[in-house]
PDB file of C-alpha atoms in Angstrom:
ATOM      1  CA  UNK A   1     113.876  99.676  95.486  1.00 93.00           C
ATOM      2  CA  UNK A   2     114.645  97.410  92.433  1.00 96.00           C
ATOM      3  CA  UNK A   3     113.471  98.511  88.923  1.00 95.00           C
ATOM      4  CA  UNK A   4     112.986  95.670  86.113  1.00 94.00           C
ATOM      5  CA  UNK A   5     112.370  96.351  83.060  1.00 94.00           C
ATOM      6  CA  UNK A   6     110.525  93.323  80.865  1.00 93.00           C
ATOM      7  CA  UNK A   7     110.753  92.367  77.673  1.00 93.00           C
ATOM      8  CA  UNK A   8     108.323  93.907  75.368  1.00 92.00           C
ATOM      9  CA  UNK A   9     105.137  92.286  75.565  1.00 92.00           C
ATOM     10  CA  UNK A  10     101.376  92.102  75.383  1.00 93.00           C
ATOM     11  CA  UNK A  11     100.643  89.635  78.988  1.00 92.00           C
ATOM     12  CA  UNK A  12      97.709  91.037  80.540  1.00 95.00           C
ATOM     13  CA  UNK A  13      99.116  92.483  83.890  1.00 93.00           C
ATOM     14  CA  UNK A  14      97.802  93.759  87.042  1.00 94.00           C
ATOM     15  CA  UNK A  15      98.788  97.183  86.119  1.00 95.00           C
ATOM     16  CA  UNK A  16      96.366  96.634  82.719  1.00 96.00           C
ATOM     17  CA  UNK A  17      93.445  95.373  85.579  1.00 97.00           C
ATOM     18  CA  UNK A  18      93.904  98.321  87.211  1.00 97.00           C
ATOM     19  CA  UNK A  19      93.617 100.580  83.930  1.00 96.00           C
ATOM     20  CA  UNK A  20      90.342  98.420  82.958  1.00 97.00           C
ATOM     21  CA  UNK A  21      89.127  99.289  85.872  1.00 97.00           C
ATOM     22  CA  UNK A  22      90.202 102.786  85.846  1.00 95.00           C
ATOM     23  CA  UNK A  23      88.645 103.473  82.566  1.00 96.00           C
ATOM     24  CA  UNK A  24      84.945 101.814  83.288  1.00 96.00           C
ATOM     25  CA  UNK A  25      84.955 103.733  86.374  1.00 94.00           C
ATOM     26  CA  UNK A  26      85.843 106.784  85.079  1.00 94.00           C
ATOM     27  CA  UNK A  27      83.670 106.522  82.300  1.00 95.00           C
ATOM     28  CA  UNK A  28      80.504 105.939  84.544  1.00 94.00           C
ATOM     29  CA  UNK A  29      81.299 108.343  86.123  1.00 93.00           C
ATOM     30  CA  UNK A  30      81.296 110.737  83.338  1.00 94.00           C
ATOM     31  CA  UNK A  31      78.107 109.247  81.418  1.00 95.00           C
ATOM     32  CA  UNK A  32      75.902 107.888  84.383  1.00 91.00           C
ATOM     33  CA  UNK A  33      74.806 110.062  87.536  1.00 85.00           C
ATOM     34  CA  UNK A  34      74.429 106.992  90.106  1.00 82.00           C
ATOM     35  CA  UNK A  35      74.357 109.777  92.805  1.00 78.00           C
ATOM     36  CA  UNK A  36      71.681 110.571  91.484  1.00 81.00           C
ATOM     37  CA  UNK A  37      69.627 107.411  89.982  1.00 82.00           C
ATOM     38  CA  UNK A  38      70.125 105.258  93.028  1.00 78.00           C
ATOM     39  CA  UNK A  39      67.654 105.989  95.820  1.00 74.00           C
ATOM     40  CA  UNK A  40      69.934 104.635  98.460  1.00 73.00           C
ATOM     41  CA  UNK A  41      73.430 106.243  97.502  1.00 76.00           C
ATOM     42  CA  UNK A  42      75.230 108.227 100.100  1.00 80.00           C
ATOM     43  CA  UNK A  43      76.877 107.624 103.318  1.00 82.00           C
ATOM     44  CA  UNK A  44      74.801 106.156 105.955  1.00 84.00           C
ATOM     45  CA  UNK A  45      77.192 106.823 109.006  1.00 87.00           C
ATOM     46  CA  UNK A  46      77.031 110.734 107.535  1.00 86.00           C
ATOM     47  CA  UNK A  47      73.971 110.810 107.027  1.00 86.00           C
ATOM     48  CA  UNK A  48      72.789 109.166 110.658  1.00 90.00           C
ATOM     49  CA  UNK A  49      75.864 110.639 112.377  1.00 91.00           C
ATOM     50  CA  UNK A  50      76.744 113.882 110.717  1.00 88.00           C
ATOM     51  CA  UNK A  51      80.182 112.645 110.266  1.00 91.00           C
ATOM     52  CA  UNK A  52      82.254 111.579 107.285  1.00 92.00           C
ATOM     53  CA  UNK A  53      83.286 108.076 106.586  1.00 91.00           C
ATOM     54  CA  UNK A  54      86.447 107.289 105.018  1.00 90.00           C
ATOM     55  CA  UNK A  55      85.259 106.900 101.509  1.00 90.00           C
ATOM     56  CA  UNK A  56      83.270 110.001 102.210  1.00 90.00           C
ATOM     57  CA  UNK A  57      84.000 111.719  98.581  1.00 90.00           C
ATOM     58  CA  UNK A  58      84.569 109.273  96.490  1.00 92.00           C
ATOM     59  CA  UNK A  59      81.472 109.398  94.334  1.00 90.00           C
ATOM     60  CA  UNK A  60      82.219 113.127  94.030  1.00 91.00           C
ATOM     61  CA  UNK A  61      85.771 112.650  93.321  1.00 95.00           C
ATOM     62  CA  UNK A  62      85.322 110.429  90.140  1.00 94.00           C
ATOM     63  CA  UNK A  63      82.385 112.413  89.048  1.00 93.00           C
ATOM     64  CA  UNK A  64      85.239 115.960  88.814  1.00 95.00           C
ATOM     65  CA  UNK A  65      87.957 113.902  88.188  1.00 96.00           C
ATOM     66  CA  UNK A  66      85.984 112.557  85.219  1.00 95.00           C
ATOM     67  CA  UNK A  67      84.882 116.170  83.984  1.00 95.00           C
ATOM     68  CA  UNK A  68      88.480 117.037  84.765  1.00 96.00           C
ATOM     69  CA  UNK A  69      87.789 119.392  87.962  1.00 97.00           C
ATOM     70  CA  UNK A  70      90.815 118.329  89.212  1.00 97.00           C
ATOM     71  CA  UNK A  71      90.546 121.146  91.875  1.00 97.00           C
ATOM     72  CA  UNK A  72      86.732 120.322  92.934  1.00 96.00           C
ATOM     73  CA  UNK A  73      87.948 116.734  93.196  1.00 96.00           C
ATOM     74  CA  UNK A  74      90.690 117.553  95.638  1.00 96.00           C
ATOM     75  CA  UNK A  75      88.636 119.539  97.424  1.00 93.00           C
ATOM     76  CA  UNK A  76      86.207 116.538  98.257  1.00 93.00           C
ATOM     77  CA  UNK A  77      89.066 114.116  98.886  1.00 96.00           C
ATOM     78  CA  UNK A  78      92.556 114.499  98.083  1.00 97.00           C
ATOM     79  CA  UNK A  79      93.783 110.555  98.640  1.00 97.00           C
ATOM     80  CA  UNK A  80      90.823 109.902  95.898  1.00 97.00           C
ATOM     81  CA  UNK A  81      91.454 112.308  94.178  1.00 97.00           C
ATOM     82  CA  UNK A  82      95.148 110.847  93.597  1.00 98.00           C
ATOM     83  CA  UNK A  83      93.331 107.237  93.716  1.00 97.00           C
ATOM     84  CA  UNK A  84      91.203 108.385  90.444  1.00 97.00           C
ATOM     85  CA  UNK A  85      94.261 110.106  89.071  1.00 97.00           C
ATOM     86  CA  UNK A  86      96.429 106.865  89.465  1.00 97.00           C
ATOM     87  CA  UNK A  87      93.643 104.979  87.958  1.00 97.00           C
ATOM     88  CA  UNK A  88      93.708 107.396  84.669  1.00 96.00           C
ATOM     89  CA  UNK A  89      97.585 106.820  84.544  1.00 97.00           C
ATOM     90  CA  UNK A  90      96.966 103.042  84.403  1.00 97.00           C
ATOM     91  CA  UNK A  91      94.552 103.338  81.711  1.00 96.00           C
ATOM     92  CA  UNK A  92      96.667 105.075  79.849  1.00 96.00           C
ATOM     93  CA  UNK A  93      99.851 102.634  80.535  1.00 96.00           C
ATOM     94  CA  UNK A  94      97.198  99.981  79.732  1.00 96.00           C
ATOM     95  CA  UNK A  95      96.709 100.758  76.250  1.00 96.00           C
ATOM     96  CA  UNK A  96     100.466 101.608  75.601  1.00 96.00           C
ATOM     97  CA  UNK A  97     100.968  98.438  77.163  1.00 96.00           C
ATOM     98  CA  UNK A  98      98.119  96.320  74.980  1.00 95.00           C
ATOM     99  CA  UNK A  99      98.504  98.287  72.077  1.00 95.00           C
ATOM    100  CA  UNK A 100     102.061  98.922  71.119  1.00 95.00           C
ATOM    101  CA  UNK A 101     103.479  95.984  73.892  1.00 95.00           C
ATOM    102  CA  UNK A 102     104.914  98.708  75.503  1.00 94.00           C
ATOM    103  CA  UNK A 103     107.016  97.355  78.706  1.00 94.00           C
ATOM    104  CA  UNK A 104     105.569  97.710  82.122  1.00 94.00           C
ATOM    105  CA  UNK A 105     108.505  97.562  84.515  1.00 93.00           C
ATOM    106  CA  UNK A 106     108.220  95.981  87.714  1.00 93.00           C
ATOM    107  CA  UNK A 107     109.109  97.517  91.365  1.00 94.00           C
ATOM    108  CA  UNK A 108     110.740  95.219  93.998  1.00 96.00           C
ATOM    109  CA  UNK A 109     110.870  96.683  97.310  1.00 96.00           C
ATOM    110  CA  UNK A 110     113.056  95.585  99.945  1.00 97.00           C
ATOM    111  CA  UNK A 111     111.525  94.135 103.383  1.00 97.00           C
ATOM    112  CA  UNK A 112     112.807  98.062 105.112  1.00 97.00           C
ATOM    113  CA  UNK A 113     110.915  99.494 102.546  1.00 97.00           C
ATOM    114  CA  UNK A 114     107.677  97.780 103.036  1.00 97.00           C
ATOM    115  CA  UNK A 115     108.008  98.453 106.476  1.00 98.00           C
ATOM    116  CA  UNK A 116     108.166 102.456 105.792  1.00 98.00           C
ATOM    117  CA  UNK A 117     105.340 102.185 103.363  1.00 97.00           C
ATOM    118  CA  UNK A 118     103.450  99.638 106.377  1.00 97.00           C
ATOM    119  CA  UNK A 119     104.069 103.215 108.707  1.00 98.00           C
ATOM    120  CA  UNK A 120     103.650 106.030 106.271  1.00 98.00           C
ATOM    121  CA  UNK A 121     100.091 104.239 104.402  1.00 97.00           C
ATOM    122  CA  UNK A 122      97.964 104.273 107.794  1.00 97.00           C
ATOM    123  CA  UNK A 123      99.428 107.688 108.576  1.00 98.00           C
ATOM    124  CA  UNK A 124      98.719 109.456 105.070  1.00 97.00           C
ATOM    125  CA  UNK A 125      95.400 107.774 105.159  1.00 97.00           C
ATOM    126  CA  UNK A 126      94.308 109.176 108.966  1.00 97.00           C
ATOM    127  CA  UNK A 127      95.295 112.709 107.424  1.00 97.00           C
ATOM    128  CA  UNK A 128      93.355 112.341 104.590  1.00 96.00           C
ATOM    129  CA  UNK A 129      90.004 111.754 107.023  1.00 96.00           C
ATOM    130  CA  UNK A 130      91.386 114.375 109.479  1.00 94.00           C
ATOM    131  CA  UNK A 131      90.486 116.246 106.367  1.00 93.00           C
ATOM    132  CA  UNK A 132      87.796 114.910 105.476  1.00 93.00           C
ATOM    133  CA  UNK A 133      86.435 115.669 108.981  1.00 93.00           C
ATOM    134  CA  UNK A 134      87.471 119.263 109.294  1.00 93.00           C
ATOM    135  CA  UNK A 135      86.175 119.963 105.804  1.00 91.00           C
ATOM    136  CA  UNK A 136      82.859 117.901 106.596  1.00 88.00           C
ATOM    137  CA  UNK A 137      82.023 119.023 110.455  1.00 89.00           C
ATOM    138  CA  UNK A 138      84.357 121.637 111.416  1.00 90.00           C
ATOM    139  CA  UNK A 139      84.991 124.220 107.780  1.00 87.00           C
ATOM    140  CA  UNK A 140      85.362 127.285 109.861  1.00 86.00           C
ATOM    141  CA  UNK A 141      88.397 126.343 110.942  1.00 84.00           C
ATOM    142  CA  UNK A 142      89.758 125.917 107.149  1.00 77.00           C
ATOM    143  CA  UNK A 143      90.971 129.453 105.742  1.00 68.00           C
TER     144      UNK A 143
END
């Protein structure tokens, strides 16, 4: 892994995307209760099945993370929960970014570390649902 460090500027980045779009969903989430002003929000395959779809927590997790249940939040989904967390961390790099041209530095990974992140993503994300499912279907067998 290769760290670069830019000069300072003010270039509207990916990383400052990703903190936009941190901080309007976060704030949404706060100030509007889609859950419960949309007739037709919730999972369909849980809801026809009884089982959990990936995303199954989402909605939940932004609406703690946002009210800063960070426990609540994990408890519904911990990869969202460090999703929305990630998300808050951008916004904040965003405006130190925009702001005071704070320096985002850049990560290069090599093609061998690509390929451990290609293994390890699918792998953290299929514990995450096993999760998901156990908590959903099967909470008896959590302690």
């Amino acid at each position: 892994m290769k760290v670069i460090i830019p000069p300072r500027n003010r270039r509207f980045s990916t990383v400052d995307a990703l903190g936009l779009a941190g901080v309007v969903g976060l704030l949404v989430a706060r100030y509007i209760p889609v859950a419960r002003i949309i007739p037709f929000w919730g999972c369909v395959l849980r809801e026809q099945t009884g089982w959990p779809c990936l995303g199954c927590g989402l909605t939940r997790v932004a609406d703690r993370v946002s009210h800063l249940n960070f426990a609540g939040a994990w408890e519904a989904n911990p990869l969202g929960t460090v999703a929305a967390l990630l998300f808050a961390l951008a916004a904040v790099v965003m405006v130190l970014h925009l702001v005071f041209a704070m320096p985002i530095p850049q990560v290069e990974f090599s093609p061998r570390e690509w390929s451990v992140l290609g293994v390890l993503a699918p792998i953290i994300i299929l514990v995450n649902y096993a999760y998901v499912v156990v908590k959903t279907r099967f909470p008896h067998l959590l302690l």
